[in-house]
XYZ file of C-alpha atoms in Angstrom:
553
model
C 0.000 0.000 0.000
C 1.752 3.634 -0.483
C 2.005 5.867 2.055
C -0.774 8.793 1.462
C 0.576 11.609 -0.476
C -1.004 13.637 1.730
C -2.330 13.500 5.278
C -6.232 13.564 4.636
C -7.760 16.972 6.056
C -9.467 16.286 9.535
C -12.537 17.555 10.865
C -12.827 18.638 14.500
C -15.050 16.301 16.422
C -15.735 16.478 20.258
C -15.412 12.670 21.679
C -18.077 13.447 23.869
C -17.033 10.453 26.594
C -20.430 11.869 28.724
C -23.210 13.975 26.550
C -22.945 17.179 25.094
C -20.355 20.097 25.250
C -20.595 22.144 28.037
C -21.231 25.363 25.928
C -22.381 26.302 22.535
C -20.562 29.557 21.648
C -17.558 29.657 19.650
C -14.836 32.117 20.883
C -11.123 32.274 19.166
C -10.069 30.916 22.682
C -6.238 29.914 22.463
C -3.349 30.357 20.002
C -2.518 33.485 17.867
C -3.756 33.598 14.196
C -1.523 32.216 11.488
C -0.561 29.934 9.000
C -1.690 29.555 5.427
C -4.509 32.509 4.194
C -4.142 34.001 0.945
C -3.532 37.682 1.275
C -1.877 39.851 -1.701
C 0.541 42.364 -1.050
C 4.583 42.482 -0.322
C 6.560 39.299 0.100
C 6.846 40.128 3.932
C 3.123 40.177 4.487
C 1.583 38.078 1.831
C 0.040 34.500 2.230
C -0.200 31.654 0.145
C -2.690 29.049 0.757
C -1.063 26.101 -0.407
C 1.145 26.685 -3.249
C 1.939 23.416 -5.583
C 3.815 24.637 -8.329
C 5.845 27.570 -9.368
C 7.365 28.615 -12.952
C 9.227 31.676 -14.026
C 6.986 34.189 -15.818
C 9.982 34.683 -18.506
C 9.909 38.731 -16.791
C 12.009 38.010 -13.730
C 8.466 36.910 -11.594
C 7.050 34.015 -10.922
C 3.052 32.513 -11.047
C 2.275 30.150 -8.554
C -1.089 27.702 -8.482
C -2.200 27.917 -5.593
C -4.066 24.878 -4.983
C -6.663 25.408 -1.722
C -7.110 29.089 -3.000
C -7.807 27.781 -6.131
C -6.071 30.697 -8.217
C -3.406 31.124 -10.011
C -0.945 33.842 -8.057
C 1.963 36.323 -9.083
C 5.414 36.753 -7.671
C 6.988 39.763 -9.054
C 10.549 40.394 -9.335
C 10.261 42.746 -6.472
C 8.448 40.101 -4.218
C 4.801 41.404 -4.424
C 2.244 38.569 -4.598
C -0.883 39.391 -6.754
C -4.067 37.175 -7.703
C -3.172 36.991 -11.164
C -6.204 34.644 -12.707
C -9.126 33.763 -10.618
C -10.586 34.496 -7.058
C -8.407 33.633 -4.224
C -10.911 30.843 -2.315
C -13.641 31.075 -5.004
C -13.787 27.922 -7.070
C -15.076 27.652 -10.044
C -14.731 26.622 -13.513
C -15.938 29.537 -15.475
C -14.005 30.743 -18.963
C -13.440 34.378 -19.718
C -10.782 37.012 -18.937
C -8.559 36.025 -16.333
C -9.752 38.095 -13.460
C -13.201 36.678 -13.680
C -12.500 32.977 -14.303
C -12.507 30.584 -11.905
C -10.264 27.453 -10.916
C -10.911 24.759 -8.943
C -7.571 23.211 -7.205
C -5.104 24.379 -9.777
C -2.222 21.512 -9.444
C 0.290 22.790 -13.061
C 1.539 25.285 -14.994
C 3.404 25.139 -18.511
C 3.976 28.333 -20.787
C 3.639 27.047 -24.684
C 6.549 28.919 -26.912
C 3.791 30.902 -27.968
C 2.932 32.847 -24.905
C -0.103 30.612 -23.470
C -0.059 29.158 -20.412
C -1.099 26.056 -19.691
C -2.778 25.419 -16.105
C -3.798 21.706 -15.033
C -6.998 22.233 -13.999
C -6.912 19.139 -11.374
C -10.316 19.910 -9.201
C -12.133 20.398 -12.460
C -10.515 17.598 -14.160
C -9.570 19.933 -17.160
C -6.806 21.655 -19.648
C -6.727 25.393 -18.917
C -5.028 27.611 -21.745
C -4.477 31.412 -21.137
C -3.846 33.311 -23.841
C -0.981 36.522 -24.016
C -4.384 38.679 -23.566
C -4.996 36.978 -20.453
C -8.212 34.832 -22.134
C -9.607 31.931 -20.531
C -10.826 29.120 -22.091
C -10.941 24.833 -21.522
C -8.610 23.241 -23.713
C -9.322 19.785 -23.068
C -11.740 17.716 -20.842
C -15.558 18.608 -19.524
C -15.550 20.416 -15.689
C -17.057 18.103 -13.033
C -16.690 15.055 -15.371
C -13.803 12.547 -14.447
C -13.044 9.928 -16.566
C -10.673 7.938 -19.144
C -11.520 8.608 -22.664
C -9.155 9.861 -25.355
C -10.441 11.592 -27.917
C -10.509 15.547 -29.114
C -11.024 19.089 -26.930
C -14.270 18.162 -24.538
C -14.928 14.987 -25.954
C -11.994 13.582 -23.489
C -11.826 12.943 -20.101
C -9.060 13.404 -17.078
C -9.475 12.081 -13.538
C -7.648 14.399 -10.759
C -4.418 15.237 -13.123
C -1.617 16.250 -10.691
C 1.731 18.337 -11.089
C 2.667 17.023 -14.152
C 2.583 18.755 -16.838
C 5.112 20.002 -19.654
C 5.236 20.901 -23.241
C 7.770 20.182 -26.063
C 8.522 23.004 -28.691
C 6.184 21.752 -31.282
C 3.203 22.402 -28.510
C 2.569 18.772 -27.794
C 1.620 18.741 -23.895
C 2.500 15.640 -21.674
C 1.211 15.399 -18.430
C 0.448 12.768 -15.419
C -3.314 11.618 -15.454
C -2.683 10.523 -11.694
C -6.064 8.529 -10.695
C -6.142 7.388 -13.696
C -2.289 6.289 -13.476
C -1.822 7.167 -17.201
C 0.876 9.610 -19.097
C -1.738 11.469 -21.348
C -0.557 13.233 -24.822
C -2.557 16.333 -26.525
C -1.509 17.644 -29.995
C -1.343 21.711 -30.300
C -5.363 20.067 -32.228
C -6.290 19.069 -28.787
C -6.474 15.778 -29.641
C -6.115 13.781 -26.421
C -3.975 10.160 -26.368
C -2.791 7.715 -23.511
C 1.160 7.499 -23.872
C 1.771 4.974 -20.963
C -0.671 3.284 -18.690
C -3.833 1.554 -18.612
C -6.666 3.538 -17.099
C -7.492 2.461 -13.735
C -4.627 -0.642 -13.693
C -2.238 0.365 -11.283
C 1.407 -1.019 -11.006
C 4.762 -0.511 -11.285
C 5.877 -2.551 -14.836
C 8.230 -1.448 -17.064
C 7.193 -1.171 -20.655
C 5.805 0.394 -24.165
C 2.116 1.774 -23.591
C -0.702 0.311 -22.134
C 1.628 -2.985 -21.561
C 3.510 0.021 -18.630
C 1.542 0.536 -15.204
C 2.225 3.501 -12.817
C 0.703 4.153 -9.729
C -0.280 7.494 -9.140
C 2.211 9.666 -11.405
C 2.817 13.153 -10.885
C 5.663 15.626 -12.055
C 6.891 15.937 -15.326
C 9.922 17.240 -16.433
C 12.547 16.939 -19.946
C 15.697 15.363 -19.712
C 18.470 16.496 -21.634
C 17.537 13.502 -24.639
C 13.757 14.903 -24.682
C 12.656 12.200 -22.559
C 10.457 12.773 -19.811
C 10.797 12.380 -16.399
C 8.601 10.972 -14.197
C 8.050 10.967 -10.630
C 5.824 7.689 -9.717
C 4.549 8.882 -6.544
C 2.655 5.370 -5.662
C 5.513 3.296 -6.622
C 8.002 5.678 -4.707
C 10.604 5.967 -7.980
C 11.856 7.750 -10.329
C 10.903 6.544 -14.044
C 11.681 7.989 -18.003
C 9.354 8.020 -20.223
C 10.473 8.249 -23.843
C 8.211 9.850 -26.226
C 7.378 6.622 -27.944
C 6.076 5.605 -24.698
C 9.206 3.264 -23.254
C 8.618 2.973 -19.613
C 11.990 2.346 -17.437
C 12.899 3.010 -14.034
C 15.703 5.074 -12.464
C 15.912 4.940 -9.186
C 14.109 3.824 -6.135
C 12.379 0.402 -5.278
C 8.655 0.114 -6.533
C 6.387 -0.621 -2.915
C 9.576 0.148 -0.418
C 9.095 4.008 1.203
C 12.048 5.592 2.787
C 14.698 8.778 2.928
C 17.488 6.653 2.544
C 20.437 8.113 0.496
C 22.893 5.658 -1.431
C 23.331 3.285 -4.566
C 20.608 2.721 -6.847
C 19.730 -0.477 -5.762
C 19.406 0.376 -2.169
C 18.127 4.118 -2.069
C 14.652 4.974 -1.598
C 12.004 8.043 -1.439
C 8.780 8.466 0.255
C 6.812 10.820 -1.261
C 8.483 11.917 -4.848
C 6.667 14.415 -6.414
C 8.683 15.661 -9.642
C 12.294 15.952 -10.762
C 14.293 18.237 -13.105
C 18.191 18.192 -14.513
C 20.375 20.611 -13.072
C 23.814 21.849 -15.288
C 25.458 18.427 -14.953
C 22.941 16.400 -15.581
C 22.029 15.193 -12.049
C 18.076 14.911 -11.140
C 16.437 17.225 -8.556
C 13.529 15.415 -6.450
C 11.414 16.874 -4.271
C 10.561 14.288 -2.135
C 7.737 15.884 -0.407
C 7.303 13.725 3.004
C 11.446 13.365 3.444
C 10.664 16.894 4.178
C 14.227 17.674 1.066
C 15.425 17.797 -2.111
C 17.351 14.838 -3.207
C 19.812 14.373 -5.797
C 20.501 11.195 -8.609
C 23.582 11.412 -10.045
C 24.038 9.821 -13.144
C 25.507 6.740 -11.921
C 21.985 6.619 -10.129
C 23.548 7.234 -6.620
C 20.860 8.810 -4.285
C 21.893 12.117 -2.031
C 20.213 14.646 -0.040
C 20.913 18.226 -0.936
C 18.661 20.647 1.628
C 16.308 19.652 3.867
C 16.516 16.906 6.497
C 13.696 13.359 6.999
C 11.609 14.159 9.725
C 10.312 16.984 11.295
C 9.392 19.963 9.446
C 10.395 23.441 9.840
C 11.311 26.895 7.918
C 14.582 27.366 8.181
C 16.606 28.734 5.842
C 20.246 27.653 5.205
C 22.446 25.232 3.257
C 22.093 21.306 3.231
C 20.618 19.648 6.548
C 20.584 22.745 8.158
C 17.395 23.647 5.484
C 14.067 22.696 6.357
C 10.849 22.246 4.588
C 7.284 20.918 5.197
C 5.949 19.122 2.427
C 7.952 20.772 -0.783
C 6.087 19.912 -3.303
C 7.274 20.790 -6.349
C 11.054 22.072 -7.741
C 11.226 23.959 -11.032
C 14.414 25.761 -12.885
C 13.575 29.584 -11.637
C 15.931 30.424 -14.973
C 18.630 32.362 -13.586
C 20.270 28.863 -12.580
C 18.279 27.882 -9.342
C 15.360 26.151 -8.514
C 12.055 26.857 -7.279
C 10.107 25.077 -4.419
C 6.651 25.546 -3.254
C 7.035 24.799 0.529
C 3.597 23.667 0.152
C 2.173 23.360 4.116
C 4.429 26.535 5.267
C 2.736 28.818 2.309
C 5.889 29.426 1.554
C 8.129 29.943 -2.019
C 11.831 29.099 -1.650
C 14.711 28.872 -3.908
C 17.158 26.265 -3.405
C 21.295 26.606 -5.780
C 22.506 23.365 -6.936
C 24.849 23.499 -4.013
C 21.652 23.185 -1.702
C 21.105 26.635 -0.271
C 17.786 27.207 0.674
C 16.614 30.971 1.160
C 12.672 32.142 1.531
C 11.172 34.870 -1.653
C 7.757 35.035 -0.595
C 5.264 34.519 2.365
C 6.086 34.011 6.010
C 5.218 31.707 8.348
C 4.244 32.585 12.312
C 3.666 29.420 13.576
C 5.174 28.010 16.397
C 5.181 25.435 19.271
C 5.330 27.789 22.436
C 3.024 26.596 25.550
C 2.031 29.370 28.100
C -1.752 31.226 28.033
C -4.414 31.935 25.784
C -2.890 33.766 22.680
C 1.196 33.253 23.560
C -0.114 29.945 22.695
C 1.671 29.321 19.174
C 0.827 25.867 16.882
C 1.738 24.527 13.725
C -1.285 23.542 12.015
C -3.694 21.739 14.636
C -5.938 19.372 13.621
C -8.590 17.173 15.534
C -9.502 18.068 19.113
C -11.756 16.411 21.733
C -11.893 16.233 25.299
C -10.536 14.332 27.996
C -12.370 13.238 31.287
C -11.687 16.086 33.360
C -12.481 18.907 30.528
C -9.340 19.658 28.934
C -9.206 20.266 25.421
C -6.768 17.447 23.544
C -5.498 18.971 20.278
C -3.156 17.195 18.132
C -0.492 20.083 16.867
C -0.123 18.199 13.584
C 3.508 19.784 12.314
C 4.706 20.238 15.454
C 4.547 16.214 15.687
C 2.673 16.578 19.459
C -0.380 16.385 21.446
C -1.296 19.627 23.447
C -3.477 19.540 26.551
C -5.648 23.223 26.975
C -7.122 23.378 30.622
C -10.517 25.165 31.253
C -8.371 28.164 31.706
C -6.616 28.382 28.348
C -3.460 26.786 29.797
C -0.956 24.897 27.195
C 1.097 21.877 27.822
C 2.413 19.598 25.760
C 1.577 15.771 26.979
C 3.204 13.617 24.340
C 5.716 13.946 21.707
C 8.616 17.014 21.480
C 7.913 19.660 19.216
C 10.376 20.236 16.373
C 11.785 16.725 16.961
C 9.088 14.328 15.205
C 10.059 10.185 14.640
C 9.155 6.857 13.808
C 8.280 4.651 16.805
C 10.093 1.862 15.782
C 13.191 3.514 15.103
C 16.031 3.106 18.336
C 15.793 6.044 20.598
C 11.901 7.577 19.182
C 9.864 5.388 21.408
C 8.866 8.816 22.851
C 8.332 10.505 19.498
C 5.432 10.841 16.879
C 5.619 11.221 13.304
C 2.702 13.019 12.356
C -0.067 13.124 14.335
C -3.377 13.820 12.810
C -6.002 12.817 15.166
C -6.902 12.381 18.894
C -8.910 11.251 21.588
C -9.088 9.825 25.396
C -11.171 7.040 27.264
C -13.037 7.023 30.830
C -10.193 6.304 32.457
C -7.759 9.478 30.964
C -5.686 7.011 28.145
C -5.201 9.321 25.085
C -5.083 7.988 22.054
C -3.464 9.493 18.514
C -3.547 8.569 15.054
C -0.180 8.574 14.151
C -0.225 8.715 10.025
C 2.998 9.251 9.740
C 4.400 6.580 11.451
C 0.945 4.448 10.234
C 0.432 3.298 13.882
C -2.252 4.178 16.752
C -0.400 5.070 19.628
C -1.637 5.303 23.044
C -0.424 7.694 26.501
C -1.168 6.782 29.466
C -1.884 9.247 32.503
C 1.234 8.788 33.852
C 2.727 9.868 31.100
C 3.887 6.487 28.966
C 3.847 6.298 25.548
C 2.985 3.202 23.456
C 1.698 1.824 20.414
C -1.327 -0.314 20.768
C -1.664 -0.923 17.160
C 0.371 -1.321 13.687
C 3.826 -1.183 12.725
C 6.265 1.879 12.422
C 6.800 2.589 8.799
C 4.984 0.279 7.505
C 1.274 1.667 6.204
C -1.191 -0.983 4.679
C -4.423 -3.096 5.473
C -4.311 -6.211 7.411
C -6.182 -7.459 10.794
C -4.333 -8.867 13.508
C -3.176 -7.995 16.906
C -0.109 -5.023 17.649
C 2.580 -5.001 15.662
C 1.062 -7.536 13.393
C -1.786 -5.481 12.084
C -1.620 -2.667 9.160
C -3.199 0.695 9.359
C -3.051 4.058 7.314
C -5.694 5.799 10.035
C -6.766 9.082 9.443
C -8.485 10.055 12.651
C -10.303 8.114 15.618
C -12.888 8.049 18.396
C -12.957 5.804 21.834
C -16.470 4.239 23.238
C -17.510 4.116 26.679
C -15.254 0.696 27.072
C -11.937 2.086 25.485
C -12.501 0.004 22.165
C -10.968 2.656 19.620
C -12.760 3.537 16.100
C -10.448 4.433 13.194
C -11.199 5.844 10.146
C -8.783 5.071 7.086
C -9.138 7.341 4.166
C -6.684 5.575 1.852
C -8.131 2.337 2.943
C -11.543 3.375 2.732
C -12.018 1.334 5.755
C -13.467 2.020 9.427
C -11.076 0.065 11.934
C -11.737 -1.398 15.236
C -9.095 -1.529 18.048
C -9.936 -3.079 21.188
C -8.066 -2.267 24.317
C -5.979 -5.358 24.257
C -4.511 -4.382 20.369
C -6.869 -6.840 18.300
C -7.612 -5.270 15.147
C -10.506 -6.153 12.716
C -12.348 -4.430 10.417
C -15.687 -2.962 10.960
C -17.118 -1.907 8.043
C -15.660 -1.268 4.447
C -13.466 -3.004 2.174
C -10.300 -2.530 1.388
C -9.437 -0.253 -1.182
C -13.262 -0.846 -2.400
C -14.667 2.854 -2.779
C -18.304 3.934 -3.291
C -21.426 4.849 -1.003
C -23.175 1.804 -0.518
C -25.205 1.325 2.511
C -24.958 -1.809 4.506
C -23.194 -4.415 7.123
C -19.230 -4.988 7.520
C -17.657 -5.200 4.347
C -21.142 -4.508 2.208
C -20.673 -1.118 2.943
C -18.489 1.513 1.208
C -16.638 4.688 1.688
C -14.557 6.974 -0.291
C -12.154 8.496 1.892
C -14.021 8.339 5.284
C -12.240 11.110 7.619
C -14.094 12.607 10.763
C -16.036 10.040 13.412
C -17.440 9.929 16.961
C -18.765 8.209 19.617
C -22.632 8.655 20.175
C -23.975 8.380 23.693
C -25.159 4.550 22.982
């Protein structure tokens, strides 16, 4: 199973262990404001939402798709950020002069040696083109209508397509078809063809066409032969893909995760979202859950350039002394450095060949501080409930901990050390979480978390030991079983009256069952089985099942 690309957005629900809430009214109670938002204005000030990709704008700026704001953004060469086509949080998918059309989860960009830019339209499942005049219009694919089909302009279908996307000088686009775990091809016509993959058949063969299977494929660059590049997110490699449709991989190990640097044979990534050649012909990756930006030399060795595996952070600086949170794309910036979107900080960095990492747009005030009411700083929180004795449990999801608020606003952090996330299994992290994304305690004051990062459920007690009751470190996937033996990908939880814990698994499309003892089984869903159908056990199905509680019976 491949680790989730990302961690699935979380709901707050109150595990209501006795009734109802004790009050109703909604007050900004703890914490100071920050994070992503999407204001305009100077690079000191402005905010990105979640910027995915960034390419020069051939005038010393840059435009940025910014994917939750669901615009496409401007970066001049001065460092003010702009809306430049669409409404910043106003989806849509409406043709017509830039500032009035609208976007729904932009996820690529790709000027044409004409002028037009390209945008990959991934909420709306659609070909953008912009014209020089700033004229919207869809190039390929219907809005709101997923599919598989080849065939010309609106006629063809896309499902989700993500990152990749380039075009050749003839004005022949490429780009990844990701749930549909194709390579789709459109002719300056608009005629739409599958280059490699089978719609729907996931895999990780090598081979011409249909006979290939990807899982998942996302950023797209040239090589220096006029190849393409491919970063096979599902399969965690790196894979060419000539232009004839010649599937091969480079580096990395199809179904084995990891940040590990070294020979071809042994190195691996976790979360590879696109690569590009630098002056001597190495690969950049941004390899978005390593939290860097890894290098393949020619001889296929595997190195880390900037950024460090594990916890995330902001820093600027050179090498490991970098750090990232989910950089999600790397582009040339064509003055002989490369630009990443630092996706979850809302953040645009350049990074030299040499690994330097320094900030041009959009800062980020989070933080990890405990203390009172607003000197209470976070780094995106996500689920929340209570514990027996009325203190609010919130997981601080990039600060890798669990936070405890008291009835009086008071901060402490219970489990986990901020700045300083890790794998359970891993000598010397017992202590640690990965990346925490949901919470919640039982009657008698255990606190449970949903690690997703480490793909475990791990579990506090109240004097202060830290556990995992379920799955194994690493090692995200879908089998029963007891402890270490069993396989989760959990997305959040929710405890009963007898401590049995409820987990929801969005990858899995599953809803989990933990009893106190560790035993694992599977409530209801199946496997990798998505839909909406109604019924018992593994009759029923979800499609990405997030948020759940605990009802009074």
């Amino acid at each position: 199973m491949a680790r989730r690309l990302l961690p699935p957005v979380t709901f707050a629900f109150f595990t209501l262990l006795g009734g109802l809430a004790p009050a109703e009214t909604l007050t900004h109670w703890a914490g100071t404001p920050a994070g992503n938002s999407t204001e305009d204005g100077p690079s000191a000030s402005a905010r990105f939402h979640y910027p995915i990709v960034a390419i020069p704008d051939g005038k010393g700026g840059y435009l940025v798709a910014d994917w939750y704001g669901h615009a496409i953004r401007h970066v001049s060469s001065t460092g003010t950020v702009s809306t430049w086509a669409g409404s910043m949080d106003v989806p849509g998918s409406q043709d017509g002069p830039r500032q009035t059309a609208r976007f729904r989860q932009p996820t690529g960009l790709a000027f044409d040696s004409r002028g037009n830019l390209f945008v990959l339209d991934g909420g709306n499942h659609t070909i953008r083109k912009i014209t020089p005049d700033g004229t919207v219009s869809t190039f390929a694919g219907l809005a709101g209508v997923p599919g598989s089909l080849d065939g010309k302009g609106s006629t063809a279908r896309f499902n989700t397509p993500n990152r990749g996307l380039v075009i050749d000088g003839q004005g022949t686009i490429y780009l990844s078809d990701t749930l549909n775990h194709t390579i789709r091809k459109i002719t300056p016509e608009g005629d739409v063809s599958t280059l490699a993959g089978s719609a729907g058949q996931k895999g990780s063969t090598d081979g011409t066409g249909s006979a290939a299977r990807l899982i998942f494929p996302r950023g797209l660059s040239f090589d220096g032969q006029g190849n393409l590049l491919l970063a096979d997110t599902g399969n965690f490699t790196i894979r060419r893909v000539t232009l004839a449709g010649v599937v091969t991989t480079l580096a990395g190990k199809a179904g084995e995760s990891g940040c590990v640097d070294g020979p071809a044979a042994t190195a691996r990534f976790m979360s590879p979202r696109n690569g590009v050649t630098d002056s001597s012909g190495n690969i950049l990756v941004a390899d978005m859950t390593c939290n860097a930006i890894r290098r393949i030399a020619p001889d296929g060795s595997v190195s880390t350039i900037a950024g460090a595996p594990g916890g995330p952070g902001t820093q600027d600086g050179t090498g490991s002394a970098a750090r990232f949170d989910f950089p999600s794309h790397i582009a040339p910036d064509g003055a002989g450095a490369f630009l990443v979107p630092d996706s979850a900080n809302g953040l645009l960095r350049r990074v030299t060949e040499a690994g330097a990492v320094t900030t041009i747009a959009g800062p980020n005030t989070a933080g990890s501080t405990d203390g009172t009411d607003l000197a209470i700083k976070m780094w995106h929180p996500q689920q929340v409930s209570f514990d027996p004795q009325g203190n609010l449990l919130v997981v601080d999801s990039y600060n890798c901990t669990i936070r405890q608020i008291s009835p009086q606003a008071v901060s402490t952090t219970i489990a986990g050390t901020a700045g300083s996330c890790g794998f359970s299994g891993e000598p010397g992290n017992a202590g640690k979480l990965a990346h925490p994304i949901g919470v919640a305690a039982d009657a008698a004051g255990n606190i449970y978390s949903a690690d997703w990062g480490d793909s475990t459920v791990r579990k506090r007690t109240p004097a202060g030991v830290l556990s995992t009751l379920a799955g194994r470190s690493g090692q995200p996937g879908h089998a029963d079983g007891t402890g270490g033996n069993a396989r989760l990908a959990p997305s959040n939880l929710a405890v009963d009256g007898v401590g049995n814990v409820y987990v929801t698994e969005a990858d899995n499309k599953t809803i989990r069952k933990i009893t106190p003892a560790g035993v694992v089984t599977t409530l209801a869903g199946s496997a990798g089985q998505r839909g909406s159908v109604d019924g018992t056990g593994a009759a029923a199905r979800f499609d990405h099942p997030v948020g759940i509680a605990v009802d009074r019976q």
